[in-house]
PDB file of C-alpha atoms in Angstrom:
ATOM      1  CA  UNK A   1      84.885  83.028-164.134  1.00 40.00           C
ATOM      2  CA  UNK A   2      83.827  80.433-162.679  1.00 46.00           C
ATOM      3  CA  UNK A   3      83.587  81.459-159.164  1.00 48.00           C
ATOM      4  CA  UNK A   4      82.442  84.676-160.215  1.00 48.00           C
ATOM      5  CA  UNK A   5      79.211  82.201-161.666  1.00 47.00           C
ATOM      6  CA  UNK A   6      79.177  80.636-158.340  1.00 51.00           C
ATOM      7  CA  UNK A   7      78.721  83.967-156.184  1.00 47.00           C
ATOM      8  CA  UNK A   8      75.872  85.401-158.215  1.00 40.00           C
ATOM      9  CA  UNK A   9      74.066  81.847-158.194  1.00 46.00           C
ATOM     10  CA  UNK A  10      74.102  81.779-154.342  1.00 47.00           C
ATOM     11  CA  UNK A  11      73.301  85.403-153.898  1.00 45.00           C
ATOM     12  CA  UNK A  12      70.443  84.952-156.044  1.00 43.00           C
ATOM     13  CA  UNK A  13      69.188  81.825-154.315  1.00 43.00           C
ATOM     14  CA  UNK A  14      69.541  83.331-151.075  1.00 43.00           C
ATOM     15  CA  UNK A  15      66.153  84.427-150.728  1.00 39.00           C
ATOM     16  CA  UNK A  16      64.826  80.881-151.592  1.00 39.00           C
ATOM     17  CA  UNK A  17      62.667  78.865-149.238  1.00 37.00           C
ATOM     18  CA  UNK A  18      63.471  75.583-148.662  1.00 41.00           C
ATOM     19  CA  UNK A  19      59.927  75.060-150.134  1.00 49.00           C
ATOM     20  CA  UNK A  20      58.216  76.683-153.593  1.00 51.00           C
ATOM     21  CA  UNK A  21      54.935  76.887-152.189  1.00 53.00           C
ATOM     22  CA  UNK A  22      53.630  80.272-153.805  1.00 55.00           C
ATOM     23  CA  UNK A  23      54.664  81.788-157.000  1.00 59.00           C
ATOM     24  CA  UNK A  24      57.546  84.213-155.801  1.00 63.00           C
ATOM     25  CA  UNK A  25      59.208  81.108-154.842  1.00 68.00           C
ATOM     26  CA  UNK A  26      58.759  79.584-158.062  1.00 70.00           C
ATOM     27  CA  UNK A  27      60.189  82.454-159.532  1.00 77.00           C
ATOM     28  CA  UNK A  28      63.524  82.517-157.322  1.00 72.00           C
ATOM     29  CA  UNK A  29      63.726  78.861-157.780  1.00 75.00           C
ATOM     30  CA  UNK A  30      63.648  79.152-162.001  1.00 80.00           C
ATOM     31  CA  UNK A  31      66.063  82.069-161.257  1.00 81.00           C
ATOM     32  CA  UNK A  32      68.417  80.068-159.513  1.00 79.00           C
ATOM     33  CA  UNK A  33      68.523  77.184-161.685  1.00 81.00           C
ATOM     34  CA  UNK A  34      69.454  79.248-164.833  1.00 83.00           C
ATOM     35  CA  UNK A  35      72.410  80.783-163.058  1.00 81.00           C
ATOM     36  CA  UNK A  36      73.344  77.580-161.460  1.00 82.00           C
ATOM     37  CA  UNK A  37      73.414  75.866-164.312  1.00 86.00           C
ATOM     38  CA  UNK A  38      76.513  77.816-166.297  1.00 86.00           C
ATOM     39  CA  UNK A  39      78.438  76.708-163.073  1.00 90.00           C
ATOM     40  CA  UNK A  40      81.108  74.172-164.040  1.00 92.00           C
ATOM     41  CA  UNK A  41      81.561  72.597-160.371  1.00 93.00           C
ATOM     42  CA  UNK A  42      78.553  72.561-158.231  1.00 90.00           C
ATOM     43  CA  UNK A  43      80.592  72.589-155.425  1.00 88.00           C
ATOM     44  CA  UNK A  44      80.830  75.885-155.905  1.00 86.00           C
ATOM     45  CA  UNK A  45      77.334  76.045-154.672  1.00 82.00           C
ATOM     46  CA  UNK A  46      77.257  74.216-151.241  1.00 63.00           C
ATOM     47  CA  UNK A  47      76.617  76.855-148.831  1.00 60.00           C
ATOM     48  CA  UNK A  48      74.446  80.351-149.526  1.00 56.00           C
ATOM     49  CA  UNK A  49      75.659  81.005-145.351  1.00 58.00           C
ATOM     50  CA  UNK A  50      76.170  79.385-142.006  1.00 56.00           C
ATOM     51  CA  UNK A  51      74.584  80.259-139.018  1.00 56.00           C
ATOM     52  CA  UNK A  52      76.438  81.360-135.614  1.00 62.00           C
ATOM     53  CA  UNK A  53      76.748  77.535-134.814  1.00 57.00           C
ATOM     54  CA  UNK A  54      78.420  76.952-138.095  1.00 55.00           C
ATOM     55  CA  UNK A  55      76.020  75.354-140.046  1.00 53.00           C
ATOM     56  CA  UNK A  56      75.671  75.688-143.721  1.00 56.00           C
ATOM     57  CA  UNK A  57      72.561  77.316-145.179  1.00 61.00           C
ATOM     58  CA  UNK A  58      70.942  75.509-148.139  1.00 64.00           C
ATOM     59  CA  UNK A  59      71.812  77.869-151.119  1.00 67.00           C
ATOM     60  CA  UNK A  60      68.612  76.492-153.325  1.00 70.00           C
ATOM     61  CA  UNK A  61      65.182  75.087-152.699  1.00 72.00           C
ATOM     62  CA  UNK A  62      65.333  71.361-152.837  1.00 73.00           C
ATOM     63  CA  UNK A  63      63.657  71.791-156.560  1.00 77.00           C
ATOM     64  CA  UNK A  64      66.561  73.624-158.032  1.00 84.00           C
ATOM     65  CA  UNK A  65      68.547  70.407-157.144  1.00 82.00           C
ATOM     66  CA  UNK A  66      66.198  68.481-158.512  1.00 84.00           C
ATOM     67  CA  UNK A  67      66.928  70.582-161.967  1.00 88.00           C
ATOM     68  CA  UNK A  68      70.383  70.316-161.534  1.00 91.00           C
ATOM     69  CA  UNK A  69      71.195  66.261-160.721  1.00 92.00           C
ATOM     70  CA  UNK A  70      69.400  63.659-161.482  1.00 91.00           C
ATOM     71  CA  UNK A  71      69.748  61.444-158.478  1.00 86.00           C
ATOM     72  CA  UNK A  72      68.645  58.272-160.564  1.00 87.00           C
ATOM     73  CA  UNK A  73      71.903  56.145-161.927  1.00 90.00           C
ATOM     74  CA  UNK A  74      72.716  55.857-165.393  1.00 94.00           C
ATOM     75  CA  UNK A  75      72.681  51.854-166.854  1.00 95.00           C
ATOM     76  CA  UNK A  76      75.974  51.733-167.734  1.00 93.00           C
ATOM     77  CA  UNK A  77      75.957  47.877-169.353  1.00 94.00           C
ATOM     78  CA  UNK A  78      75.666  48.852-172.673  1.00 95.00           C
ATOM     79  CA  UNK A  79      79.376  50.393-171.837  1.00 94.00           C
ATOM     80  CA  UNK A  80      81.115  47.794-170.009  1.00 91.00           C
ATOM     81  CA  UNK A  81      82.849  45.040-171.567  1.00 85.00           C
ATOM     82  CA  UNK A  82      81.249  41.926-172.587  1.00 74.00           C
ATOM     83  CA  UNK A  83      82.031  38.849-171.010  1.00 64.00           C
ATOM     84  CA  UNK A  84      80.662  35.353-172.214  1.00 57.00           C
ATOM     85  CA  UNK A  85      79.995  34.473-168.241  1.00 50.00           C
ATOM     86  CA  UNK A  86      76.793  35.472-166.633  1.00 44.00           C
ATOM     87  CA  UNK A  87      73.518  35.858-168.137  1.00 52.00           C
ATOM     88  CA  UNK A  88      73.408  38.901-169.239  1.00 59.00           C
ATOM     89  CA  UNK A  89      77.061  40.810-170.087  1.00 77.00           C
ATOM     90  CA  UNK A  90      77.852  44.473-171.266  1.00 90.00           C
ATOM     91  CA  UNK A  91      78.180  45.053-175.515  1.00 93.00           C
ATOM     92  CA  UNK A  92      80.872  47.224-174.962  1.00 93.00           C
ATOM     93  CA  UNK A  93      79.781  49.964-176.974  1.00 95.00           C
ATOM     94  CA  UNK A  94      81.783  53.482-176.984  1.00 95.00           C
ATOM     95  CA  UNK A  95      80.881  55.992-173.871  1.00 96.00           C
ATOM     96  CA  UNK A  96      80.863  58.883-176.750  1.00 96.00           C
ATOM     97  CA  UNK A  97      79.094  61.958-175.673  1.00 97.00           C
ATOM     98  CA  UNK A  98      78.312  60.417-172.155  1.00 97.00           C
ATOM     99  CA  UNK A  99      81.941  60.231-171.218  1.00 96.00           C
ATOM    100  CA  UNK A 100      82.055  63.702-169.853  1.00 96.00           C
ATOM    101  CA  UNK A 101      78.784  63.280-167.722  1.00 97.00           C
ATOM    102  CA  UNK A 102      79.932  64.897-164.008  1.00 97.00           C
ATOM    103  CA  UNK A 103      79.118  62.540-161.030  1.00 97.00           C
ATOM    104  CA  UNK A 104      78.561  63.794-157.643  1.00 95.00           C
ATOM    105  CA  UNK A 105      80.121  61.043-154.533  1.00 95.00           C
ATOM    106  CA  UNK A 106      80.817  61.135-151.349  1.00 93.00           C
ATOM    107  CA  UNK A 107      83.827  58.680-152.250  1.00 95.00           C
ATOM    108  CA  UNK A 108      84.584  57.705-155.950  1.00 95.00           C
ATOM    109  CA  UNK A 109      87.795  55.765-155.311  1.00 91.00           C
ATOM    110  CA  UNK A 110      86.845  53.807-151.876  1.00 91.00           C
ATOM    111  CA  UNK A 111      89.143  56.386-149.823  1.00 90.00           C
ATOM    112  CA  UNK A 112      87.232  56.269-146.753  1.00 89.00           C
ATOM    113  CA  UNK A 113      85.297  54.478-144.326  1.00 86.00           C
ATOM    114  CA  UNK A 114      81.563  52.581-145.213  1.00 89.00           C
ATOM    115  CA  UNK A 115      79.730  53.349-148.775  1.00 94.00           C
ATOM    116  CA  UNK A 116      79.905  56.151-151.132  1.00 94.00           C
ATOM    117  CA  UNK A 117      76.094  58.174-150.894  1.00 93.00           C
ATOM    118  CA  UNK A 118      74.943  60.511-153.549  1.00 93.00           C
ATOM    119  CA  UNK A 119      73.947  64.079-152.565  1.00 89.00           C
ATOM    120  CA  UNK A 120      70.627  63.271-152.010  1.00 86.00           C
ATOM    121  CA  UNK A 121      70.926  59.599-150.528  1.00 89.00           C
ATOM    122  CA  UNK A 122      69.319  59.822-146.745  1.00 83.00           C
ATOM    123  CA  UNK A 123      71.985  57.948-145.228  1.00 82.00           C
ATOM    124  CA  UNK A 124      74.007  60.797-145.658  1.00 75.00           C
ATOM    125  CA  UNK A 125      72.207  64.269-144.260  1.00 63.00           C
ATOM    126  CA  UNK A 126      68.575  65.531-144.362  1.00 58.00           C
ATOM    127  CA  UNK A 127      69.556  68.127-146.341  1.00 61.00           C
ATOM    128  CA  UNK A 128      69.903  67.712-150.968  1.00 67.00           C
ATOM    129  CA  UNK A 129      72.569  68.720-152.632  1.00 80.00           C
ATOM    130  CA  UNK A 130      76.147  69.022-153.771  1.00 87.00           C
ATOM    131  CA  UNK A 131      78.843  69.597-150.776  1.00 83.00           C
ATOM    132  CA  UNK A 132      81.834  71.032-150.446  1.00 83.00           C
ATOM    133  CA  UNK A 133      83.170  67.662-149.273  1.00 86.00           C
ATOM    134  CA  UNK A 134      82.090  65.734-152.584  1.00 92.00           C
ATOM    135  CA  UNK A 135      84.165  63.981-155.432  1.00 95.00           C
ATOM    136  CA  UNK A 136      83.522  65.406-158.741  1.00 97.00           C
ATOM    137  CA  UNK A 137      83.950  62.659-161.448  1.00 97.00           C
ATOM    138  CA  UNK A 138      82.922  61.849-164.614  1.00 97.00           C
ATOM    139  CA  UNK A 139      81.095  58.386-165.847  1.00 96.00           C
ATOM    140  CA  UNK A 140      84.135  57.338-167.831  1.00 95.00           C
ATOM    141  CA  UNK A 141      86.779  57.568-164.342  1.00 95.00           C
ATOM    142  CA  UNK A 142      83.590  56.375-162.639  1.00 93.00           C
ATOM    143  CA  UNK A 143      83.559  53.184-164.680  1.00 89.00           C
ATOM    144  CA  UNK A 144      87.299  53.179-163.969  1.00 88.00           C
ATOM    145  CA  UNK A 145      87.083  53.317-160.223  1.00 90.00           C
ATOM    146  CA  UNK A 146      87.768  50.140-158.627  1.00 88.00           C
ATOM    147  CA  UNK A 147      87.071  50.930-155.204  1.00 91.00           C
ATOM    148  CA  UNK A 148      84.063  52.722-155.691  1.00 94.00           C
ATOM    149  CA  UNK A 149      81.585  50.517-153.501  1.00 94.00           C
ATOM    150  CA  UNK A 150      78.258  52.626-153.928  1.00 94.00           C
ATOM    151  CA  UNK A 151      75.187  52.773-151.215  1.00 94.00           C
ATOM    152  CA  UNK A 152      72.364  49.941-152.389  1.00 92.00           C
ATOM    153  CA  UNK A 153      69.536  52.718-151.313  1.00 91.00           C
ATOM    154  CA  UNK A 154      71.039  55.554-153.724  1.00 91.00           C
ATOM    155  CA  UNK A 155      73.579  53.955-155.877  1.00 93.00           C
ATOM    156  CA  UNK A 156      76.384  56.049-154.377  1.00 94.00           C
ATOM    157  CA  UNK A 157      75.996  58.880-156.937  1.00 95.00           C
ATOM    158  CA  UNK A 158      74.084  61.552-158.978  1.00 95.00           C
ATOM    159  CA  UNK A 159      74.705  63.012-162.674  1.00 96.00           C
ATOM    160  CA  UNK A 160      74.429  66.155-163.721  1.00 95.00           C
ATOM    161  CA  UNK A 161      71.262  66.243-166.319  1.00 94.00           C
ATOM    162  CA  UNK A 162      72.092  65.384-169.814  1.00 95.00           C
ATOM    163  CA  UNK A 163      71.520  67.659-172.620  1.00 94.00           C
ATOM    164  CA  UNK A 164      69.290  66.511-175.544  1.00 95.00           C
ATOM    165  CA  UNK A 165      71.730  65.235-177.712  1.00 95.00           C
ATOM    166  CA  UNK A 166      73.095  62.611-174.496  1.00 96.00           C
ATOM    167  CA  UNK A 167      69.832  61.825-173.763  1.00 96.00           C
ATOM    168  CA  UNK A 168      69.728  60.397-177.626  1.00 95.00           C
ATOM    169  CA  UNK A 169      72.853  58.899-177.694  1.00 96.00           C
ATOM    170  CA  UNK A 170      71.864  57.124-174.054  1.00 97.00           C
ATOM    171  CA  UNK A 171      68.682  55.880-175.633  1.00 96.00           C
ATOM    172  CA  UNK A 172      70.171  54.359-178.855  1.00 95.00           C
ATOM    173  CA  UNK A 173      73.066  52.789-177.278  1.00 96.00           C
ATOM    174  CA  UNK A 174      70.464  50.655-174.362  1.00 97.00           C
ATOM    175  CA  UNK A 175      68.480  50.050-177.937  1.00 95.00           C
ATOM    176  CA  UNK A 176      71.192  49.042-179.864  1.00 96.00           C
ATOM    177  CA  UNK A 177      72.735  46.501-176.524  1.00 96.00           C
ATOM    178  CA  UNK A 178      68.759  45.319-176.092  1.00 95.00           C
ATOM    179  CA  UNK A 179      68.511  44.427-179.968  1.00 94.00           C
ATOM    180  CA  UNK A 180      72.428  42.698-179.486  1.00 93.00           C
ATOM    181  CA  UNK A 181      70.971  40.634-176.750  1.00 91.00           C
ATOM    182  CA  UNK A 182      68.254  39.412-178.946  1.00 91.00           C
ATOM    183  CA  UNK A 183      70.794  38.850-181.948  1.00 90.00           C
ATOM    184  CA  UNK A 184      72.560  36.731-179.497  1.00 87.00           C
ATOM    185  CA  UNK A 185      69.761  34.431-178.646  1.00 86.00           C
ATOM    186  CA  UNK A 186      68.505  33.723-182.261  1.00 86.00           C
ATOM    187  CA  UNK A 187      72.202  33.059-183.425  1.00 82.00           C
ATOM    188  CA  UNK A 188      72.690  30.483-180.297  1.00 79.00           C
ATOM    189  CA  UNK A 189      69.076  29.220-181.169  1.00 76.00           C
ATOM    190  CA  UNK A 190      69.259  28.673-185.302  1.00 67.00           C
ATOM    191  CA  UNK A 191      66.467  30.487-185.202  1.00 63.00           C
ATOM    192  CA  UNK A 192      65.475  32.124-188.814  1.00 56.00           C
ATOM    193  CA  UNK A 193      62.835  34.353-188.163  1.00 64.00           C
ATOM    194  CA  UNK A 194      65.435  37.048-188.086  1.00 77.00           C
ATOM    195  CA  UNK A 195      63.781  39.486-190.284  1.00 83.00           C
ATOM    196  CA  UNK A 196      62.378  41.816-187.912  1.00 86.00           C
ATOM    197  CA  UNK A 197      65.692  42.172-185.899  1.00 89.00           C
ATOM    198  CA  UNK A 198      67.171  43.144-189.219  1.00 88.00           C
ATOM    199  CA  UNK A 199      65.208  45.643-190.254  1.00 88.00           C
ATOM    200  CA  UNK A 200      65.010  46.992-186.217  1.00 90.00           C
ATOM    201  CA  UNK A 201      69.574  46.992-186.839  1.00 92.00           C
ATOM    202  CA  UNK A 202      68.550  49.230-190.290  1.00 90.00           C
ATOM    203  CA  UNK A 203      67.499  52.129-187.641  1.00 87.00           C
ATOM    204  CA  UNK A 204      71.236  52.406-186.727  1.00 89.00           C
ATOM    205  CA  UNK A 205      72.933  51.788-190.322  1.00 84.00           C
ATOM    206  CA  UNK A 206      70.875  54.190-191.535  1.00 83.00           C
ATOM    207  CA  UNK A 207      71.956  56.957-189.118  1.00 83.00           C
ATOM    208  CA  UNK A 208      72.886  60.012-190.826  1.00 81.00           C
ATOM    209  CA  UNK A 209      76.527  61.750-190.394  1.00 81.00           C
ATOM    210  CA  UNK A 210      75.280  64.502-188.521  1.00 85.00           C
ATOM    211  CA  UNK A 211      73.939  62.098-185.680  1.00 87.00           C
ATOM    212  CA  UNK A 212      76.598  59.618-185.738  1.00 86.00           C
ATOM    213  CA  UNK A 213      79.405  63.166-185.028  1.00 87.00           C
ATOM    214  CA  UNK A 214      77.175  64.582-182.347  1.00 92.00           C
ATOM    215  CA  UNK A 215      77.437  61.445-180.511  1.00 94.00           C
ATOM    216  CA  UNK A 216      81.031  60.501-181.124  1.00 93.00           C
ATOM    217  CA  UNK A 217      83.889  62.830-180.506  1.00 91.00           C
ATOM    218  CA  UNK A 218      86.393  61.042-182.220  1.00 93.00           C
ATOM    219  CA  UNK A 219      85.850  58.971-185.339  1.00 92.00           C
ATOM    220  CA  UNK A 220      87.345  55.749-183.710  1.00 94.00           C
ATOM    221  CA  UNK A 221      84.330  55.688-181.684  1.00 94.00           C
ATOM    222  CA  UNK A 222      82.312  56.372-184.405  1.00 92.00           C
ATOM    223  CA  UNK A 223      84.041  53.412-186.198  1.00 92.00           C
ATOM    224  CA  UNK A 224      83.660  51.563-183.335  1.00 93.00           C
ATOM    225  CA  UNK A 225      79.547  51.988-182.832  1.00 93.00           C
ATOM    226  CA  UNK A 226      79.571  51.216-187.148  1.00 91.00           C
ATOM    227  CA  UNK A 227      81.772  48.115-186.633  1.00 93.00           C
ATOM    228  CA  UNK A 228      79.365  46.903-183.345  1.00 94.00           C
ATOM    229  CA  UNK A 229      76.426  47.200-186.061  1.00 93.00           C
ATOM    230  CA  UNK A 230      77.316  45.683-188.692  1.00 93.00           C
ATOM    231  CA  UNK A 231      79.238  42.728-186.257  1.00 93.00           C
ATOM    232  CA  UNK A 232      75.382  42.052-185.170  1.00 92.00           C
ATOM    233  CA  UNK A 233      73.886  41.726-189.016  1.00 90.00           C
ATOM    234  CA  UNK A 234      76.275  39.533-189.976  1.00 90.00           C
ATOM    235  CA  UNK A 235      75.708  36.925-186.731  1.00 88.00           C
ATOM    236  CA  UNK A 236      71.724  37.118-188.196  1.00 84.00           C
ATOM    237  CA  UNK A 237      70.821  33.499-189.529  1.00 75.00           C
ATOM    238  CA  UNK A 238      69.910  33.999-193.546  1.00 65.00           C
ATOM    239  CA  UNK A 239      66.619  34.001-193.846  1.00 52.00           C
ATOM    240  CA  UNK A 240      65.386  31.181-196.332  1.00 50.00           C
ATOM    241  CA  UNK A 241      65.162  32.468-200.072  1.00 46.00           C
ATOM    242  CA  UNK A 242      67.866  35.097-198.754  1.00 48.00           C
ATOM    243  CA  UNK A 243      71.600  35.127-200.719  1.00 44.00           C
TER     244      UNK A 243
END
């Protein structure tokens, strides 16, 4: 099935321009992007040809990448463990629905030679896009990777584009670590003008069940994200008057 996917994407975007420069183009290239989106491995999509020297065709316009990856990295702190060393640490928090993200590399685990480039990094080739040659990952064996030694100029991967509901979850979570960071400081400081950080930490205890499911696929993490809020209430000073 998948292949099958993979054929009818590139024979589809085999008529693409490099370029969308007139409105038949823009049409191919929303074509394109629809099919090549219900392909699991983007792999599949490397090559719509090669020439008589052997080299590969682009299969897509350099816009139906752009729909496809997003060739920014993804702040991972609010994941990674916290550490009481440095000045700013990670909170920890559960990877949830962001777990299964894919990641595009020229070298997740540090297998070869130099720094790992993400499909559209320069350093790499002229041309954007996933190759045949790539490692497919997700963020959680990303995190996990402890050779992976990424290019400063691209960050040594892209992401596939997140759907709405990791887009939320993403938001929350750097909300969530920003407003821990600032529960931190007013703890260390004795500070008691806590009241506005409390009612910012209501946001999440208020989340409904619904919310809290879509973002967690197990209910340890969903425990886990609770626990996290309610850990940063109780470090809150008492405000004066308060019980």
């Amino acid at each position: 099935m998948r292949r099958s996917a993979a054929v009818w994407a590139r024979r589809r975007a085999k008529g693409c321009w490099s370029g969308c420069a007139g409105r038949r183009d823009v049409d191919h290239a929303l074509r394109s992007l629809a099919l090549a989106r219900g392909v699991a491995d983007l792999r599949d999509l490397e090559a719509a040809g090669y020439d008589d020297r052997g080299v590969p065709s682009a299969p897509f316009a350099a816009a139906v990448w752009n729909g496809l990856l997003a060739m920014e990295q993804l702040d991972l702190q609010p994941f990674e463990a916290g550490t009481e060393t440095g000045r700013r640490r990670g909170s920890g928090l559960p990877l949830g629905v962001l777990a299964q993200v894919q990641a595009y590399t020229s070298d997740a685990a540090g297998q070869y030679e130099g720094l790992a480039h993400s499909p559209g990094c320069p350093h790499r080739r002229q041309e954007r896009g996933v190759g045949r040659h790539d490692d497919l990952v997700t963020i959680e064996e990303l995190l996990g990777c402890e050779g992976f030694a990424p290019c400063s100029k691209c960050g040594g991967y892209a992401v596939r584009r997140l759907t709405e509901v990791q887009i939320a979850y993403y938001r929350a979570a750097h909300r969530l670590h920003d407003l821990a960071q600032q529960v931190r400081t007013v703890s260390r400081n004795g500070s008691a003008d806590s009241q506005q950080l409390t009612t910012a930490l209501e946001e999440f205890t208020a989340l409904d069940r619904a919310s809290i499911q879509a973002w967690s696929p197990s209910r340890e993490q969903a425990r886990q994200w609770q626990r996290f809020v309610e850990r940063q209430r109780r470090e809150l000073p008492c405000m004066p008057g308060s019980v």
